[in-house]
mmCIF file of C-alpha atoms in Angstrom:
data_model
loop_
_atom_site.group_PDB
_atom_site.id
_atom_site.type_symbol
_atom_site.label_atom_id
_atom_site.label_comp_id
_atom_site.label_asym_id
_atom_site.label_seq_id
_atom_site.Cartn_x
_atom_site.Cartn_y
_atom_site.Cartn_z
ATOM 1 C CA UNK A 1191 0.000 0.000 0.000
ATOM 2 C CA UNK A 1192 1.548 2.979 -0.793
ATOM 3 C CA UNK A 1193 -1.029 6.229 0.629
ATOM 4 C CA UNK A 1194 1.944 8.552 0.754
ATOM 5 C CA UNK A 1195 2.344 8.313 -3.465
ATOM 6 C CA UNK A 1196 6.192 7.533 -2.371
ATOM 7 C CA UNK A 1197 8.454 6.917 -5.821
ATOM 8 C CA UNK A 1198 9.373 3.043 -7.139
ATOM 9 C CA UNK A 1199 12.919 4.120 -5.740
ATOM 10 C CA UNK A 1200 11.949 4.907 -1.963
ATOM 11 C CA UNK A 1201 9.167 1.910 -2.070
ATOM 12 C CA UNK A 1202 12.354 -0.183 -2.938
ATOM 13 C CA UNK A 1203 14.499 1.749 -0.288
ATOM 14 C CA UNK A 1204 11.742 0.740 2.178
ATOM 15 C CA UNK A 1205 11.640 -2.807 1.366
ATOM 16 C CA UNK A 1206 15.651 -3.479 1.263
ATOM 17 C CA UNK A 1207 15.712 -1.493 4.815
ATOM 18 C CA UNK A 1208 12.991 -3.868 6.101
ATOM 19 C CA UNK A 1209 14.981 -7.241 4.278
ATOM 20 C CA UNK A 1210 18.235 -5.826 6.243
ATOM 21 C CA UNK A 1211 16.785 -4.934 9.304
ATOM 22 C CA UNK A 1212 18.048 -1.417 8.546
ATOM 23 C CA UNK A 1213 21.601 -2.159 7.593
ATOM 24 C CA UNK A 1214 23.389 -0.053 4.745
ATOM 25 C CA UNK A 1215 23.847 -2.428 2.275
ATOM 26 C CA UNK A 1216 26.004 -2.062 -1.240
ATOM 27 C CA UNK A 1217 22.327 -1.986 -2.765
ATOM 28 C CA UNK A 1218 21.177 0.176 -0.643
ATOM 29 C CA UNK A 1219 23.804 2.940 -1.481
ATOM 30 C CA UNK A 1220 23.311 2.135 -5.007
ATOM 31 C CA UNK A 1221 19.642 2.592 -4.600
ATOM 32 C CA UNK A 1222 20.735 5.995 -2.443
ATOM 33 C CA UNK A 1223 22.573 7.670 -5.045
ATOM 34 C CA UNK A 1224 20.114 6.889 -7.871
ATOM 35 C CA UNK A 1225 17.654 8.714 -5.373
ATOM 36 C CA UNK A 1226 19.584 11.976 -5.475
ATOM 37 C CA UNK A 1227 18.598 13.082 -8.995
ATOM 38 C CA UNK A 1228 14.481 12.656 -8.177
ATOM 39 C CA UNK A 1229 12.585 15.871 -7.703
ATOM 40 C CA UNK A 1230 12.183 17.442 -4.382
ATOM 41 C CA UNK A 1231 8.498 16.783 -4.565
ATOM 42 C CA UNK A 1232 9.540 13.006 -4.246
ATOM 43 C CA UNK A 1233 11.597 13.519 -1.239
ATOM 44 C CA UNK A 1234 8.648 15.814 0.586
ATOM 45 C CA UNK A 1235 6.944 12.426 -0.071
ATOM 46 C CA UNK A 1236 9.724 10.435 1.555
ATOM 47 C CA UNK A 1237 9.542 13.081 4.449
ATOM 48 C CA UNK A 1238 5.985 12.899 5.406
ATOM 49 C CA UNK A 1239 6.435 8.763 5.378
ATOM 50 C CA UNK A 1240 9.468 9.617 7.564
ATOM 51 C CA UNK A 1241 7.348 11.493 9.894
ATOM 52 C CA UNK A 1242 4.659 8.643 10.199
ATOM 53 C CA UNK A 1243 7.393 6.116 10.761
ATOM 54 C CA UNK A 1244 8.515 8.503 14.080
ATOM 55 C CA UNK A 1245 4.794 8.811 14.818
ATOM 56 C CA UNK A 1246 4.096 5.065 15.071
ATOM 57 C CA UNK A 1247 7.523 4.792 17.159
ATOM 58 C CA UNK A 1248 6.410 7.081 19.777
ATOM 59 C CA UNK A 1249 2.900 5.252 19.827
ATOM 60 C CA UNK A 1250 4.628 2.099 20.533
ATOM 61 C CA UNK A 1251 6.801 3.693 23.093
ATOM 62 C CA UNK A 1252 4.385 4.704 24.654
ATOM 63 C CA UNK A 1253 2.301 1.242 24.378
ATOM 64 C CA UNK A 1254 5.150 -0.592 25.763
ATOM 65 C CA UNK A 1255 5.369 2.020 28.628
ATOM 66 C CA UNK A 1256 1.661 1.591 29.434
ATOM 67 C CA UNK A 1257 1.738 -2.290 28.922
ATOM 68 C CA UNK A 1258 4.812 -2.265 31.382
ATOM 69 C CA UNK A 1259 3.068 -0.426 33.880
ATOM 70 C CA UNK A 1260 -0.012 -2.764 33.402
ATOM 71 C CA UNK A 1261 2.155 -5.735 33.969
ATOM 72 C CA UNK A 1262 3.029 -3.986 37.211
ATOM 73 C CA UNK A 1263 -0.245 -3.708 38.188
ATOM 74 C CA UNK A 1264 -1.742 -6.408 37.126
ATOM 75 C CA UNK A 1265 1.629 -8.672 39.248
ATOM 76 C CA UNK A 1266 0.717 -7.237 42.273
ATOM 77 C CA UNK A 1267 -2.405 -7.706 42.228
ATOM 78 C CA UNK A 1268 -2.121 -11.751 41.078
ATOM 79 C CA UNK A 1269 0.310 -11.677 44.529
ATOM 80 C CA UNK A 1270 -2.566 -10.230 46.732
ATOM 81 C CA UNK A 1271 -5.050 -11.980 45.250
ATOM 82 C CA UNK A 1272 -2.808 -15.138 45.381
ATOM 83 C CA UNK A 1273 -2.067 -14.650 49.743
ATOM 84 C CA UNK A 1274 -5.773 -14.004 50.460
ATOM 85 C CA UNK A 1275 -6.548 -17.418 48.459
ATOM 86 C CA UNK A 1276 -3.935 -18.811 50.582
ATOM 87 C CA UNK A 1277 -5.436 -17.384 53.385
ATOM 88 C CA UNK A 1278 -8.252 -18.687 53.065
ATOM 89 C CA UNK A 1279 -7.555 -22.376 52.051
ATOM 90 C CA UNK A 1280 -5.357 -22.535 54.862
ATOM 91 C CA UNK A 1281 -8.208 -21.389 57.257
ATOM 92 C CA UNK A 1282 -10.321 -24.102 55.510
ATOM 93 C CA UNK A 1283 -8.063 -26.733 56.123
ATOM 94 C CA UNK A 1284 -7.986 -29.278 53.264
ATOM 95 C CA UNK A 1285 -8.156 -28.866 49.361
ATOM 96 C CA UNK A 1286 -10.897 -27.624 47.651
ATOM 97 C CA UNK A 1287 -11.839 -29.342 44.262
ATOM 98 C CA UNK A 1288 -13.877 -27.506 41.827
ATOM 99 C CA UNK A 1289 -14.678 -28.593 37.778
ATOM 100 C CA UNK A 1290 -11.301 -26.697 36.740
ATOM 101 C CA UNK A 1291 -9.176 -26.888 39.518
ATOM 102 C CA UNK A 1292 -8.109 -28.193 42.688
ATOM 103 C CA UNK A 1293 -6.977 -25.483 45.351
ATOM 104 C CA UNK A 1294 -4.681 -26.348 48.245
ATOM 105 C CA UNK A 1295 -2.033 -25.034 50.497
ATOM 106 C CA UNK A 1296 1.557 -26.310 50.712
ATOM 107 C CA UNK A 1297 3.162 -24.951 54.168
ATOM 108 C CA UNK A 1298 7.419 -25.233 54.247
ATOM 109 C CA UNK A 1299 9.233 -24.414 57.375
ATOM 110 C CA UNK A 1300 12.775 -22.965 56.354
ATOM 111 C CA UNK A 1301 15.258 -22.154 58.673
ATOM 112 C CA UNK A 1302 18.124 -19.313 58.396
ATOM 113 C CA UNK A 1303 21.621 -19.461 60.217
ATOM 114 C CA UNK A 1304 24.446 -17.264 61.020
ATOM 115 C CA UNK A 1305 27.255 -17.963 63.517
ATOM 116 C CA UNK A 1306 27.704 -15.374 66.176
ATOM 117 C CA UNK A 1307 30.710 -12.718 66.034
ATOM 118 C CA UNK A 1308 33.344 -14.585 67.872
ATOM 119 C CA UNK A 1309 32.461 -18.083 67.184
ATOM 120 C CA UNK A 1310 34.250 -19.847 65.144
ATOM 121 C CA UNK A 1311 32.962 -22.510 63.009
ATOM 122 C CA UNK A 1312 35.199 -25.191 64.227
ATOM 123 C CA UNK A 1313 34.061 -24.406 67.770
ATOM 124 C CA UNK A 1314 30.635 -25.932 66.551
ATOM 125 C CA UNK A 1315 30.506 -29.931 66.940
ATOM 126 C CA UNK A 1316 31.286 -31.368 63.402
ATOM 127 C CA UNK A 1317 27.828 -32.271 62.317
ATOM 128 C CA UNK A 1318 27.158 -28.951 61.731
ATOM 129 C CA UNK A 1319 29.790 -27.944 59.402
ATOM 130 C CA UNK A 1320 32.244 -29.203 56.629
ATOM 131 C CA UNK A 1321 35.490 -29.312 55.234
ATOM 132 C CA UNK A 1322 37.174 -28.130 52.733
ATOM 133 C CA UNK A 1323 35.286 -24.390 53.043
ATOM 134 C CA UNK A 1324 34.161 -24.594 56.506
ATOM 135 C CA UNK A 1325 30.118 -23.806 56.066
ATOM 136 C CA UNK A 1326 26.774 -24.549 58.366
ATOM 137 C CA UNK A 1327 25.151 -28.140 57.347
ATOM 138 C CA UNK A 1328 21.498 -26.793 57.127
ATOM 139 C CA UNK A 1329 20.279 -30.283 57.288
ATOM 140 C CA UNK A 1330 22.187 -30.815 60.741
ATOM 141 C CA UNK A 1331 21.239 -27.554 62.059
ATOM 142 C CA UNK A 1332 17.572 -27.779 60.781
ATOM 143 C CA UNK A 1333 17.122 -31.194 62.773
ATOM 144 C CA UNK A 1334 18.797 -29.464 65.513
ATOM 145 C CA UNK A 1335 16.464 -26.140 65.582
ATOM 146 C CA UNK A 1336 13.476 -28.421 65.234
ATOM 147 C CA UNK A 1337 14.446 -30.666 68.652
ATOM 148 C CA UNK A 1338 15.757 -27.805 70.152
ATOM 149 C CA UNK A 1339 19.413 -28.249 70.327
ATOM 150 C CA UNK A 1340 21.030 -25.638 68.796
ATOM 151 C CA UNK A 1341 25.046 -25.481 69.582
ATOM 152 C CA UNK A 1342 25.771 -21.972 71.331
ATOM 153 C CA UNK A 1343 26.982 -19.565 69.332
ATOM 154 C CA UNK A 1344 24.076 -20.150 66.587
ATOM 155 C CA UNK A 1345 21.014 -17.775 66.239
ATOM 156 C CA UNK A 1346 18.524 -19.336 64.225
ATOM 157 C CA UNK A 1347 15.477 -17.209 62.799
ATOM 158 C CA UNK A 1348 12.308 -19.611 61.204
ATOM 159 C CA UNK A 1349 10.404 -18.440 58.199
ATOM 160 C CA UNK A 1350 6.938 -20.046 57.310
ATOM 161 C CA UNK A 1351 6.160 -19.856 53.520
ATOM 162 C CA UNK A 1352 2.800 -20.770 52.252
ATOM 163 C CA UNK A 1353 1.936 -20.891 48.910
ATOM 164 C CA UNK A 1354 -0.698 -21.699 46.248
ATOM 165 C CA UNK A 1355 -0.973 -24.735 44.180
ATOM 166 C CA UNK A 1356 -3.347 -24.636 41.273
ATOM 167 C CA UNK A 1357 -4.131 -27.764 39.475
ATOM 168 C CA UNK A 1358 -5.919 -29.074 36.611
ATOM 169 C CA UNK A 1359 -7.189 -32.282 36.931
ATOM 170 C CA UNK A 1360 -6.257 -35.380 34.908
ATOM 171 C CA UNK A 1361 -8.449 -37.013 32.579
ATOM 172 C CA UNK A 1362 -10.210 -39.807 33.495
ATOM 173 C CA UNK A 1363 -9.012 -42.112 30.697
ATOM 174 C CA UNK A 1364 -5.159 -40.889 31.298
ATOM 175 C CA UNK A 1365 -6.001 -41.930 34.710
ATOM 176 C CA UNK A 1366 -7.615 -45.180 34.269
ATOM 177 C CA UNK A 1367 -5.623 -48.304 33.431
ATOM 178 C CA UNK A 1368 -6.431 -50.950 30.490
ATOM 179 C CA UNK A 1369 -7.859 -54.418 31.986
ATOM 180 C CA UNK A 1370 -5.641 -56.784 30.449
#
């Protein structure tokens, strides 16, 4: 479609700039320095297509700036809407099924150490830390935190995650095995 009546040259100049991805090619200054002799009239044509091409950049500019901020939004709201569901199930108690999905909680207990200023790790009895980079054995210590027993010298701090699970349920004949 050509609404801005732009010459055979600059209709060609268009297309080789698309092929290249806008990369001055041999062609392309071939195609350039034929372009010098047309009349002015044909580069006011070339200028007002120039114009709409800088138009429909700032358009998308600004599209991508507005979808950004919409994926923003729309993230932080999935996250609230995705805790109070949590919420909620967990106040419930068990999963919920429904035609589309099944809803449930999944509640992890995660532990965080850090050795005191002053203690050294080899202080610590050796379950709790290995060679060759001396560093805390989480498993050790999170058996430990659970019973109780932390070593002096540790601080422990617990986090409780909980988190949404969303599931589609199987079909019935992927579920169902073949008498034999």
């Amino acid at each position: 479609m050509n609404i801005y009546d732009l010459t055979e040259n600059w209709q060609r100049l268009d297309a080789l700039l698309e092929e290249t991805g806008g990369e001055l090619t041999p062609e392309v200054d071939e195609l350039l320095a034929t372009m010098v002799d047309e009349s002015p009239v044909a580069l006011e044509r070339a200028a007002h297509y120039l114009k709409a091409l800088e138009n429909v950049q700032e358009v998308c500019k600004a599209r991508r700036a507005a979808l950004a901020a919409t994926v923003e939004r729309t993230e932080s709201k999935a996250e609230k809407v995705r805790t109070l569901m949590a919420d909620v199930l967990k106040r419930i108690g068990k999963p919920v099924k429904l035609p589309e999905f099944t809803l449930s909680t999944q509640t992890r207990t995660s532990y965080a150490f850090e050795v005191q200023p002053g203690v050294e790790l080899f202080e610590l009895p050796t379950q709790f830390w290995k060679q060759p980079d001396p560093v805390l054995v989480k498993s050790a210590l999170n058996e430990a935190a659970k019973a109780g027993t932390l070593p002096d010298g540790v601080v422990c701090s617990e986090s409780t995650n909980t988190s949404l699970m969303i599931r589609t349920p199987k079909a019935k004949a992927e579920t169902e095995t073949p008498a034999a």
